[in-house]
Coordinates of C-alpha atoms in Angstrom, one line a residue:
X1 CA 0.3 -0.2 -0.1
X2 CA 1.5 3.7 -1.2
X3 CA 1.3 5.8 2.3
X4 CA 2.1 8.7 0.3
X5 CA 0.1 10.3 -2.1
X6 CA -1.9 13.5 -3.5
X7 CA -5.2 13.2 -1.7
X8 CA -4.6 12.9 1.1
X9 CA -2.5 15.0 1.8
X10 CA -5.3 17.8 0.6
X11 CA -6.6 15.7 4.2
X12 CA -3.6 16.2 5.7
X13 CA -3.8 20.1 5.3
X14 CA -8.0 20.2 6.6
X15 CA -7.1 18.4 9.4
X16 CA -3.9 19.3 9.9
X17 CA -5.7 22.3 12.9
X18 CA -7.2 19.7 15.2
X19 CA -6.1 16.5 16.6
X20 CA -6.6 13.1 16.2
X21 CA -10.1 12.2 16.9
X22 CA -10.8 8.3 15.8
X23 CA -12.3 6.3 17.2
X24 CA -12.8 8.0 21.6
X25 CA -13.1 4.1 22.5
X26 CA -14.3 3.5 26.2
X27 CA -14.9 -0.2 26.7
X28 CA -17.1 -0.3 29.6
X29 CA -20.7 -0.8 29.8
X30 CA -22.3 3.6 28.9
X31 CA -24.4 4.0 31.7
X32 CA -27.6 5.1 29.4
X33 CA -27.6 1.5 28.5
X34 CA -27.0 0.1 32.7
X35 CA -29.4 2.5 33.5
X36 CA -32.7 0.2 32.4
X37 CA -33.2 2.9 29.5
X38 CA -33.2 2.7 26.7
X39 CA -30.4 3.6 24.1
X40 CA -31.0 5.6 20.6
X41 CA -29.3 6.3 17.2
X42 CA -25.8 4.4 16.3
X43 CA -23.5 7.3 19.2
X44 CA -26.1 5.9 21.8
X45 CA -24.9 3.0 22.0
X46 CA -22.5 0.8 19.7
X47 CA -23.3 -3.0 20.9
X48 CA -25.4 -4.3 17.8
X49 CA -25.1 -7.9 18.0
X50 CA -27.9 -9.0 14.9
X51 CA -28.8 -6.0 14.8
X52 CA -27.3 -5.3 11.0
X53 CA -30.4 -3.4 10.2
X54 CA -29.6 -0.7 12.6
X55 CA -25.7 -0.5 10.9
X56 CA -24.2 0.6 7.9
X57 CA -20.6 0.0 7.4
X58 CA -19.3 1.2 4.1
X59 CA -16.0 1.0 2.4
X60 CA -15.0 4.6 1.8
X61 CA -12.9 3.7 -1.3
X62 CA -9.9 4.3 0.9
X63 CA -7.2 1.9 1.3
X64 CA -6.7 -1.4 4.3
X65 CA -3.7 -2.6 5.2
X66 CA -2.9 -5.1 2.7
X67 CA 0.4 -6.1 2.4
X68 CA 2.4 -7.5 5.3
X69 CA 2.1 -5.5 8.3
X70 CA 4.5 -5.3 10.9
X71 CA 3.6 -3.6 13.7
X72 CA 6.4 -1.8 15.7
X73 CA 6.3 -1.5 19.4
X74 CA 6.5 2.5 21.0
X75 CA 7.6 1.8 25.5
X76 CA 7.3 5.1 26.6
X77 CA 8.3 5.8 30.5
X78 CA 8.8 2.7 32.8
X79 CA 7.4 -1.3 31.4
X80 CA 8.8 -3.9 33.8
X81 CA 9.6 -7.4 31.3
X82 CA 6.8 -9.3 32.2
X83 CA 4.4 -6.3 31.0
X84 CA 5.6 -6.4 28.1
X85 CA 6.4 -9.7 27.4
X86 CA 2.7 -10.8 27.6
X87 CA 1.7 -7.8 25.6
X88 CA 4.5 -9.4 22.0
X89 CA 2.9 -12.7 22.9
X90 CA -0.4 -10.9 21.8
X91 CA 0.8 -9.4 18.9
X92 CA 2.8 -12.6 18.1
X93 CA -0.3 -14.5 18.3
X94 CA -1.9 -12.8 15.3
X95 CA -0.2 -14.8 12.9
X96 CA 2.0 -17.2 14.5
X97 CA 3.5 -19.1 11.8
X98 CA 1.9 -22.5 10.9
X99 CA 3.5 -25.5 12.9
X100 CA 3.0 -23.0 15.9
X101 CA -0.2 -22.0 15.3
X102 CA -1.7 -25.8 15.0
X103 CA -0.3 -26.0 18.3
X104 CA -2.5 -23.0 19.8
X105 CA -6.1 -24.9 21.5
X106 CA -8.8 -23.2 19.9
X107 CA -10.2 -20.6 20.0
X108 CA -7.4 -18.5 18.7
X109 CA -6.6 -15.2 18.5
X110 CA -4.9 -16.3 14.9
X111 CA -9.3 -16.8 14.0
X112 CA -10.1 -13.6 15.7
X113 CA -7.6 -12.0 13.5
X114 CA -9.6 -14.0 10.3
X115 CA -12.6 -12.0 11.1
X116 CA -10.7 -8.7 10.2
X117 CA -8.7 -10.3 7.2
X118 CA -12.6 -9.9 5.5
X119 CA -12.2 -6.9 4.7
X120 CA -11.8 -6.1 1.4
X121 CA -10.0 -2.8 -0.8
X122 CA -11.7 -1.4 -3.6
X123 CA -8.9 -4.5 -5.9
X124 CA -10.6 -6.7 -4.1
X125 CA -7.4 -7.1 -1.5
X126 CA -8.1 -8.4 1.9
X127 CA -6.7 -6.9 5.0
X128 CA -3.2 -8.4 5.2
X129 CA -2.8 -12.3 7.0
X130 CA 0.5 -11.3 7.4
X131 CA 1.2 -9.4 10.8
X132 CA 4.6 -9.9 12.9
X133 CA 6.3 -8.2 15.9
X134 CA 8.4 -5.1 14.2
X135 CA 11.6 -4.0 15.9
X136 CA 10.7 -1.9 19.1
X137 CA 12.0 1.6 21.1
X138 CA 11.7 2.8 23.9
X139 CA 11.4 6.2 26.1
X140 CA 11.8 4.4 29.4
X141 CA 12.6 8.3 30.6
X142 CA 9.9 9.9 29.3
X143 CA 11.4 12.8 27.5
X144 CA 7.7 15.2 26.0
X145 CA 7.0 14.4 29.4
X146 CA 4.6 12.8 32.2
X147 CA 1.5 14.5 30.4
X148 CA 0.7 14.7 26.6
X149 CA -1.8 15.7 24.5
X150 CA -3.0 14.2 21.3
X151 CA -0.5 15.5 19.7
X152 CA 2.5 14.9 21.2
X153 CA 2.0 11.0 20.1
X154 CA 2.5 12.0 17.0
X155 CA 5.7 13.8 18.6
X156 CA 6.7 9.8 19.8
X157 CA 6.5 8.2 17.4
X158 CA 8.4 10.8 14.9
X159 CA 11.8 10.5 18.2
X160 CA 11.2 6.9 17.3
X161 CA 11.5 7.6 13.4
X162 CA 13.7 10.1 13.2
X163 CA 16.0 8.8 16.6
X164 CA 19.8 9.1 16.0
X165 CA 20.3 5.1 17.0
X166 CA 18.7 2.2 15.9
X167 CA 15.3 4.2 15.0
X168 CA 11.9 3.0 14.0
X169 CA 12.3 1.5 10.3
X170 CA 9.7 3.0 8.2
X171 CA 7.7 1.4 5.2
X172 CA 4.1 0.9 3.6
X173 CA 3.7 -2.2 5.4
X174 CA 4.8 -0.2 9.0
X175 CA 2.6 0.5 12.4
X176 CA 3.3 2.5 15.5
X177 CA 2.2 0.9 18.0
X178 CA 2.5 4.7 21.3
X179 CA 1.9 3.1 24.8
X180 CA 2.1 4.5 27.8
X181 CA 2.6 3.1 31.4
X182 CA 0.9 4.1 34.4
X183 CA 3.3 6.7 34.6
X184 CA 1.8 9.4 32.5
X185 CA -1.4 11.1 31.6
X186 CA -2.4 11.6 27.9
X187 CA -5.0 14.0 26.5
X188 CA -9.2 12.7 27.2
X189 CA -7.9 8.8 28.6
X190 CA -9.9 7.1 31.1
X191 CA -13.0 10.0 31.1
X192 CA -13.6 10.0 26.7
X193 CA -11.0 7.3 25.6
X194 CA -8.7 4.6 26.4
X195 CA -7.4 4.1 23.1
X196 CA -7.2 5.6 19.7
X197 CA -5.6 5.0 15.9
X198 CA -5.6 7.6 13.1
X199 CA -2.1 7.9 10.9
X200 CA 0.8 10.8 11.6
X201 CA 0.8 14.5 9.6
X202 CA 4.0 15.1 7.1
X203 CA 4.6 18.2 8.6
X204 CA 5.1 16.6 12.0
X205 CA 6.8 12.8 11.1
X206 CA 7.4 13.7 7.6
X207 CA 5.6 10.6 6.8
X208 CA 2.1 9.0 6.2
X209 CA 1.8 6.9 9.1
X210 CA -1.5 4.6 10.5
X211 CA -0.4 5.0 14.4
X212 CA -2.5 4.6 17.5
X213 CA -1.9 4.8 21.5
X214 CA -2.5 2.7 24.3
X215 CA -2.3 3.4 27.7
X216 CA -2.1 1.1 31.1
X217 CA -4.9 2.2 33.3
X218 CA -3.7 0.7 36.1
X219 CA -3.5 3.6 38.7
X220 CA -6.1 5.5 36.9
X221 CA -9.0 4.1 36.1
X222 CA -8.8 0.3 36.0
X223 CA -13.0 0.4 36.0
X224 CA -12.7 1.8 32.6
X225 CA -10.5 1.2 30.8
X226 CA -9.6 -2.8 32.5
X227 CA -13.2 -3.8 31.7
X228 CA -14.3 -6.2 32.4
X229 CA -11.6 -6.5 34.9
X230 CA -12.4 -4.0 36.7
X231 CA -16.2 -2.7 37.1
X232 CA -18.0 0.2 37.8
X233 CA -19.7 2.0 40.5
X234 CA -23.3 1.7 38.4
X235 CA -23.2 -1.3 38.2
X236 CA -24.1 -3.3 41.2
X237 CA -24.1 -7.0 41.9
X238 CA -21.0 -7.4 39.1
X239 CA -18.3 -8.7 40.4
X240 CA -14.7 -7.9 38.4
X241 CA -12.9 -11.3 35.7
X242 CA -9.9 -12.0 36.6
X243 CA -7.7 -11.3 33.6
X244 CA -5.5 -14.3 32.7
X245 CA -2.8 -13.3 32.8
X246 CA -2.9 -11.9 36.5
X247 CA -2.6 -8.3 35.1
X248 CA -5.5 -5.7 35.4
X249 CA -3.8 -3.4 33.6
X250 CA -2.2 -4.9 30.5
X251 CA -5.2 -7.7 30.6
X252 CA -7.1 -4.4 29.5
X253 CA -4.9 -2.9 27.8
X254 CA -4.5 -5.9 25.1
X255 CA -7.8 -6.2 24.6
X256 CA -7.7 -2.1 23.5
X257 CA -5.2 -2.6 21.8
X258 CA -6.8 -5.3 19.7
X259 CA -9.6 -3.2 19.3
X260 CA -7.6 -0.1 17.7
X261 CA -5.0 -2.7 15.4
X262 CA -8.1 -4.6 14.1
X263 CA -9.5 -1.0 13.0
X264 CA -6.7 0.7 11.8
X265 CA -6.2 -2.7 9.3
X266 CA -10.1 -1.5 8.1
X267 CA -9.4 1.8 8.0
X268 CA -5.9 3.5 8.4
X269 CA -6.1 6.7 6.5
X270 CA -9.8 7.6 8.0
X271 CA -10.9 6.8 3.9
X272 CA -11.7 3.2 4.7
X273 CA -14.3 0.7 6.2
X274 CA -17.2 3.2 8.8
X275 CA -20.4 4.3 10.1
X276 CA -21.3 7.9 9.2
X277 CA -20.4 10.5 7.7
X278 CA -17.8 12.4 9.8
X279 CA -15.0 10.5 8.7
X280 CA -12.7 12.4 11.8
X281 CA -15.6 10.8 14.5
X282 CA -16.6 7.7 12.7
X283 CA -18.0 4.2 14.0
X284 CA -15.9 1.5 12.8
X285 CA -15.4 -1.9 12.6
X286 CA -15.1 -3.2 16.2
X287 CA -16.9 0.5 17.9
X288 CA -20.0 -1.7 16.3
X289 CA -18.9 -4.6 18.8
X290 CA -17.9 -2.4 22.0
X291 CA -18.1 -4.5 25.1
X292 CA -18.6 -7.5 23.2
X293 CA -16.5 -11.0 23.6
X294 CA -18.9 -13.7 24.0
X295 CA -22.1 -15.0 22.4
X296 CA -24.5 -13.2 24.1
X297 CA -23.0 -10.2 25.2
X298 CA -24.4 -6.8 25.5
X299 CA -24.9 -4.0 28.0
X300 CA -22.9 -4.9 31.3
X301 CA -22.7 -8.1 30.2
X302 CA -19.5 -9.1 28.3
X303 CA -21.9 -12.4 27.0
X304 CA -19.9 -16.1 27.4
X305 CA -16.7 -16.7 28.6
X306 CA -14.0 -19.4 28.8
X307 CA -12.8 -20.0 31.8
X308 CA -9.3 -21.2 33.6
X309 CA -10.4 -24.1 35.6
X310 CA -6.5 -23.2 37.3
X311 CA -6.3 -19.9 38.9
X312 CA -10.0 -18.8 36.6
X313 CA -9.0 -16.4 34.7
X314 CA -11.5 -15.2 32.3
X315 CA -10.5 -15.3 28.6
X316 CA -12.0 -16.1 25.5
X317 CA -8.7 -16.7 23.1
X318 CA -6.3 -18.6 23.3
X319 CA -2.2 -17.1 21.9
X320 CA 1.2 -18.3 22.4
X321 CA 3.5 -19.6 24.2
X322 CA -0.1 -20.9 26.0
X323 CA -1.1 -17.1 27.1
X324 CA -4.7 -16.3 26.9
X325 CA -6.4 -12.8 26.9
X326 CA -9.7 -12.2 26.9
X327 CA -10.5 -9.4 23.3
X328 CA -13.0 -8.2 22.2
X329 CA -15.3 -8.6 18.8
X330 CA -15.0 -7.4 15.9
X331 CA -17.9 -7.1 13.4
X332 CA -18.0 -9.3 10.8
X333 CA -19.2 -7.7 6.9
X334 CA -20.4 -11.6 5.9
X335 CA -22.3 -12.4 9.1
X336 CA -23.6 -8.8 9.8
X337 CA -22.8 -9.1 13.6
X338 CA -20.2 -8.7 16.6
X339 CA -18.4 -12.8 16.4
X340 CA -15.7 -14.3 17.7
X341 CA -14.4 -17.6 17.7
X342 CA -15.3 -18.6 20.8
X343 CA -18.8 -17.6 19.5
X344 CA -21.0 -20.8 20.7
X345 CA -22.8 -21.2 17.9
X346 CA -19.1 -22.1 15.2

């Protein structure tokens, strides 16, 4: 996929004055649903499992990530080794080598990614089956401070690809994943957003590159961004699920990372797959399934999950190295409803 083209520059010029707004997403159940009120309209609730008549997901002729995808993590803030291992394991689980995938029990992370792969561009090229973990960059000292605006995230990407030593490579399949530690406060984090994706502006970074940001909410708002491993106070009578990797913040991040990568692959330049009329505020393929992790999910209910017999941890997909994860479902364009590999009807 060609990342820099003339038509995109016109879009970029129009957006330079505004911060990126694609996918202002929160995984916890909305108040209007838990409070018993009826949600109305696409903006009021994005849970439309089995309700295709309300979903107007459209293709807007832009590219999808059809070439081999390389995910480059950028670790901003101090990150313990084990937390990095968990996130790396998830990224490696998206498209493991065939011999390794054969050893992973069903349902698998790779099977979850196959739903994302159903999305195509105008040449009928699907989202790539090849997803690999690429070079990484760390900024443990938080060179841009512990408080970041949305535009600062682009500066973090610029620092990583323009570093004097071991810069991250720039290529057509590169995706840049900025991961902030619990010490870092990002604009709108916890209040309106747990993660977002967009593309970098050439005037800021020098390239047009798809990127995403996800924050670790463990110290600030796990009940907001690590649901269902922490539960909001307004959800009564519900106990939090036990995280599969024994880390509420990181296990919560994994689902947000999955959400953002699915949308980044199917709508990298804000002109491919989404519902709604405003490309800066689209409803994308994971937004449509917010809060749904299993059959019957919706509202304050996650749906049917799997439970580890020893630890009691909740999960819905298996990954590389014996890891387990809980990831949100995404919209299936063939079935026209939310689905995942742990669905009871598969």
